[in-house]
Short mmCIF file of the C-alpha atoms (twelve columns), coordinates in Angstrom:
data_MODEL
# 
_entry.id   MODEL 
# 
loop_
_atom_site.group_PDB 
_atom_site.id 
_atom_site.type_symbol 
_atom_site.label_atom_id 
_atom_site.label_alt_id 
_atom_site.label_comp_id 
_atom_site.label_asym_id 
_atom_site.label_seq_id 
_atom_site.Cartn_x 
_atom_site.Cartn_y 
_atom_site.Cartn_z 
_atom_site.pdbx_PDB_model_num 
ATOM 1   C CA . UNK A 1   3.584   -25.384 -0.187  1 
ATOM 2   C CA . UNK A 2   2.048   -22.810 1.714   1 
ATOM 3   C CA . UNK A 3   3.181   -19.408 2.992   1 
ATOM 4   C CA . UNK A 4   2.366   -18.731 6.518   1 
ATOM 5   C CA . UNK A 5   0.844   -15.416 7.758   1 
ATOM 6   C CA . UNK A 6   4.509   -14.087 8.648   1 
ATOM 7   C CA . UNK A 7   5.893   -14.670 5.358   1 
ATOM 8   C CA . UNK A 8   3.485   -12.989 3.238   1 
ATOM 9   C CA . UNK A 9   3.685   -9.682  5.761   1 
ATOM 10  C CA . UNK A 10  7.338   -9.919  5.734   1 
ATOM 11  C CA . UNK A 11  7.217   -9.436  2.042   1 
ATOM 12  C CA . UNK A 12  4.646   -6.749  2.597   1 
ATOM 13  C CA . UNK A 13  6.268   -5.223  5.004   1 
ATOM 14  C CA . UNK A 14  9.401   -5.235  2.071   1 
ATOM 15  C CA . UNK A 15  7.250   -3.768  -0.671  1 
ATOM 16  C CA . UNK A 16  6.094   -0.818  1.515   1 
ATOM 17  C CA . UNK A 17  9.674   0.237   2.393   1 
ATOM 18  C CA . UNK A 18  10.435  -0.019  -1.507  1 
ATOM 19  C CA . UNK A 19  7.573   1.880   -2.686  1 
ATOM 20  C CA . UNK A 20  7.717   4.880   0.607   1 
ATOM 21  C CA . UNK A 21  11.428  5.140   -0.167  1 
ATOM 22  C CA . UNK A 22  12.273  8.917   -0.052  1 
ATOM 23  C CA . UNK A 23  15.940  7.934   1.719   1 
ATOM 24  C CA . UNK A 24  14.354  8.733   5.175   1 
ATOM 25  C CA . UNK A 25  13.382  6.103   7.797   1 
ATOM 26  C CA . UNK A 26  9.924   4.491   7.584   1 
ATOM 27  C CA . UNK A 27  8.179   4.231   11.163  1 
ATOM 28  C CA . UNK A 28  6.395   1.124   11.630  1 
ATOM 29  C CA . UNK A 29  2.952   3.234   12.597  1 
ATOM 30  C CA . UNK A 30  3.221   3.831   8.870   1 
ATOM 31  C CA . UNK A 31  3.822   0.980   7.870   1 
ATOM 32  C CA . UNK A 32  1.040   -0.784  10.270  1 
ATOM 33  C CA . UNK A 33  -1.910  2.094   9.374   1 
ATOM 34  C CA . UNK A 34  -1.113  0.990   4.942   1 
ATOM 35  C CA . UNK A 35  -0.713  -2.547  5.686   1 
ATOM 36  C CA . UNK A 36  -3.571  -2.927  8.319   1 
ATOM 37  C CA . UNK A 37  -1.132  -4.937  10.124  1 
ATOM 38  C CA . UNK A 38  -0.652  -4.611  13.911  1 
ATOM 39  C CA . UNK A 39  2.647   -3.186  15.311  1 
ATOM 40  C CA . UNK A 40  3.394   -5.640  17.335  1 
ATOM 41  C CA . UNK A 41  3.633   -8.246  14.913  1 
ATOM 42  C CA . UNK A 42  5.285   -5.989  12.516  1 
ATOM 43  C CA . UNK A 43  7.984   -5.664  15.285  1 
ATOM 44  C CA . UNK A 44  8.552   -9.391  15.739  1 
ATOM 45  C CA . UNK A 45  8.984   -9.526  11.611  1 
ATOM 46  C CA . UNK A 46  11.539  -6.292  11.264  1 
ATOM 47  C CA . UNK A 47  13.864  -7.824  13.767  1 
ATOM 48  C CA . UNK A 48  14.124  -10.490 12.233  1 
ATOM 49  C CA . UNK A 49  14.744  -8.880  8.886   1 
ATOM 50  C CA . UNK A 50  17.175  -6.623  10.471  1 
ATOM 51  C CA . UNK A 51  19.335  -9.405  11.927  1 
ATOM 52  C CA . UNK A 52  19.392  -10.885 8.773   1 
ATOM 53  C CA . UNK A 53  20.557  -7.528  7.446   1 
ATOM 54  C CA . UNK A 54  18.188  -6.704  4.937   1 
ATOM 55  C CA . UNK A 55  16.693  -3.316  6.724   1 
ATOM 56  C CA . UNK A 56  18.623  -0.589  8.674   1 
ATOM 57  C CA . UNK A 57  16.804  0.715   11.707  1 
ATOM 58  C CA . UNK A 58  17.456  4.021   14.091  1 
ATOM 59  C CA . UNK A 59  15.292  4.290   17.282  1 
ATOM 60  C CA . UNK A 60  13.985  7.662   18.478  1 
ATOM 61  C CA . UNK A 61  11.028  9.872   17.151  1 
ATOM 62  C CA . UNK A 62  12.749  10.586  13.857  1 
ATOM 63  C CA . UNK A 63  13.285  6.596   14.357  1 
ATOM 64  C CA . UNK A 64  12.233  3.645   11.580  1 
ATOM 65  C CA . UNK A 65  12.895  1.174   9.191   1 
ATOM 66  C CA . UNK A 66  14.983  1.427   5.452   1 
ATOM 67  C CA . UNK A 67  15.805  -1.258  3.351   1 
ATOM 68  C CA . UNK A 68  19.467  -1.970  3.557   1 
ATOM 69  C CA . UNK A 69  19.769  -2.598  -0.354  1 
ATOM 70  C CA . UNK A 70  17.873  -1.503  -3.446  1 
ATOM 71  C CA . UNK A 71  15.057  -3.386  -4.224  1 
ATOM 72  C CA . UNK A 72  17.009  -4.721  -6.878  1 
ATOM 73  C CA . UNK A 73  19.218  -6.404  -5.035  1 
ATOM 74  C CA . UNK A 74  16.201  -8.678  -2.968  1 
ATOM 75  C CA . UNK A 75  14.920  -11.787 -4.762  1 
ATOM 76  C CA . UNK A 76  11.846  -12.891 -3.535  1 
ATOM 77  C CA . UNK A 77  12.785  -16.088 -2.713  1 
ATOM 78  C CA . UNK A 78  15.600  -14.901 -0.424  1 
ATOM 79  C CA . UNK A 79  12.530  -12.334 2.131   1 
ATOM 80  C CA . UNK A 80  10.698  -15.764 2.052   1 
ATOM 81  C CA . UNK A 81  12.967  -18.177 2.589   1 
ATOM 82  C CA . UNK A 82  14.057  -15.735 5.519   1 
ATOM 83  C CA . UNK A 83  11.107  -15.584 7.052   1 
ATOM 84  C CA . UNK A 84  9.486   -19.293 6.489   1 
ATOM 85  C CA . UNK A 85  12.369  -21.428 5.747   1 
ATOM 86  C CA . UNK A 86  13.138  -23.617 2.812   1 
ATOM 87  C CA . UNK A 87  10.312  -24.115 0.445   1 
ATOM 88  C CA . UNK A 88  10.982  -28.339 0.313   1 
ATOM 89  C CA . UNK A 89  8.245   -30.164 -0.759  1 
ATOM 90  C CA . UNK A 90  9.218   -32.958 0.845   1 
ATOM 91  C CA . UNK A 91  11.372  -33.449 4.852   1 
ATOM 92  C CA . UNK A 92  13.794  -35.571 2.938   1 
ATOM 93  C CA . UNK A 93  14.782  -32.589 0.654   1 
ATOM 94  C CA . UNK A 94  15.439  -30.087 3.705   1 
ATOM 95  C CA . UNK A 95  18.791  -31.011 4.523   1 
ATOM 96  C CA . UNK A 96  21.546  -30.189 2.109   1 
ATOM 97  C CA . UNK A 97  22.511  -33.563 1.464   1 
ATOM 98  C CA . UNK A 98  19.387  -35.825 1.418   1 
ATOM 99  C CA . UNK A 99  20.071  -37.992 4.809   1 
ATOM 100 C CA . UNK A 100 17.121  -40.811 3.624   1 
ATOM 101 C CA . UNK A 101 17.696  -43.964 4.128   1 
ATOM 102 C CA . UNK A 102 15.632  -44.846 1.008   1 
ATOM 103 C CA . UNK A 103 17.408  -42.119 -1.179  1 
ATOM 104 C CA . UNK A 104 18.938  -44.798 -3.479  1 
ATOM 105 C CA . UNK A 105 15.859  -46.467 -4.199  1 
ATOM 106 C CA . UNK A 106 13.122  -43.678 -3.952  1 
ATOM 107 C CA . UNK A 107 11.024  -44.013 -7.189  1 
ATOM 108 C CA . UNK A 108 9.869   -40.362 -6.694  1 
ATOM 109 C CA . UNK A 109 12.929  -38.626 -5.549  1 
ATOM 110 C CA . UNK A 110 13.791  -36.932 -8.806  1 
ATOM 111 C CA . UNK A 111 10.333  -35.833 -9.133  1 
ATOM 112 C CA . UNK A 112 10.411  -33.827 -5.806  1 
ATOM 113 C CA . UNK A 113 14.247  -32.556 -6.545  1 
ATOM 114 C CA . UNK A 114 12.940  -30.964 -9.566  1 
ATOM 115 C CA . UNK A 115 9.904   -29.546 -8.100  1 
ATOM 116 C CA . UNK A 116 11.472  -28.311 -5.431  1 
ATOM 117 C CA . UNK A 117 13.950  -26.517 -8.064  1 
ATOM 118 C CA . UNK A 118 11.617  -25.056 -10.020 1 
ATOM 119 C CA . UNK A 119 9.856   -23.498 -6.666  1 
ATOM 120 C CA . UNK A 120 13.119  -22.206 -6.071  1 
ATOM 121 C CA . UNK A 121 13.933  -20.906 -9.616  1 
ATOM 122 C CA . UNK A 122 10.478  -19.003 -9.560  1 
ATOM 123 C CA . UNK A 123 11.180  -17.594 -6.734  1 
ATOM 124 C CA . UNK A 124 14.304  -16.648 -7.107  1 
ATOM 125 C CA . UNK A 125 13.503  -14.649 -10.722 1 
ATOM 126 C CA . UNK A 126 11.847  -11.792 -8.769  1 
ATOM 127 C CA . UNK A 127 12.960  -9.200  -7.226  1 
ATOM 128 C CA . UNK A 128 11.530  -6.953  -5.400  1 
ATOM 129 C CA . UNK A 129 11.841  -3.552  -7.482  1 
ATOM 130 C CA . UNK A 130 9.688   -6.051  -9.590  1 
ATOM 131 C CA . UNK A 131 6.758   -6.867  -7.507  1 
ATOM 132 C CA . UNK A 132 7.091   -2.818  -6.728  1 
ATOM 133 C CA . UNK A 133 6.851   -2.413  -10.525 1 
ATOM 134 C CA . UNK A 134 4.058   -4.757  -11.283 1 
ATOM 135 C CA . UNK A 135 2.452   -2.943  -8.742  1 
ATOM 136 C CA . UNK A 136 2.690   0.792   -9.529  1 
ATOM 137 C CA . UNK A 137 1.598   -1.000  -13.159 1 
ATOM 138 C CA . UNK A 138 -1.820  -2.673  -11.578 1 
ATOM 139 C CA . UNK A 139 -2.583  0.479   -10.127 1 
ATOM 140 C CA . UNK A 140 -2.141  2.485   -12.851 1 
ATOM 141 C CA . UNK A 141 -3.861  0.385   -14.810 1 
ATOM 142 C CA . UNK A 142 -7.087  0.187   -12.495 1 
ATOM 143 C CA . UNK A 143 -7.392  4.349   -12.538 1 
ATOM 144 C CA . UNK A 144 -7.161  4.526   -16.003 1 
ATOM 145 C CA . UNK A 145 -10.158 1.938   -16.898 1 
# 
């Protein structure tokens, strides 16, 4: 498993709209200038967030980006999953019911249905108010040593 370029912003893109949150709209030139990522991909990554519904937008100069729920209410796995897809380890486990032909008789099978649930599980036990947390905690941390 590997998460692509897109997926990794996306979730960056979701931390920095948790952790600016004053109830105001972000601008992505904000956004861009902390994350060192380029506006331009940044705007191919908050539409699709936004038609997914997880950020509010308003164009114009007071114009930008807000998270549609509290952090709370994002799991990590759900921004990913979003953004990249399912996290199968295998093709045969990407289609809610397994359409292999050797399904029956697949010696590994079970193996990969339990990875692929504990990828999911692990994912799915974060939210994002706790990456923010575990954050604001690492930094702290690293200006008191």
């Amino acid at each position: 498993m590997k998460v692509s370029t897109k997926g990794r912003y996306a979730l960056r893109l979701m931390i920095d709209l948790a952790e600016h949150n004053t109830g105001e709209h972000i601008s992505l030139k904000d956004i861009s200038s902390r994350q060192n990522v380029s506006i331009k991909y940044l705007e191919q990554i908050v539409s699709q967030l936004s038609k997914a519904g997880y950020l509010n937008s308003v164009r114009g100069p007071q114009g930008g980006y807000k998270l549609a729920k509290k952090p709370k209410e994002y799991t990590i796995g759900e921004i990913l999953r979003m953004s990249e897809g399912k996290f199968a380890p295998t093709a045969c486990l990407l289609d809610e019911e397994n359409q292999c032909d050797k399904y029956d008789e697949c010696a590994t099978i079970t193996f990969w249905e339990g990875l692929y649930k504990v990828i999911n599980e692990y994912l799915d036990s974060y939210t994002l108010e706790d990456i923010v947390q575990q954050h604001k905690e690492k930094v702290a941390w690293n200006y008191n040593i």
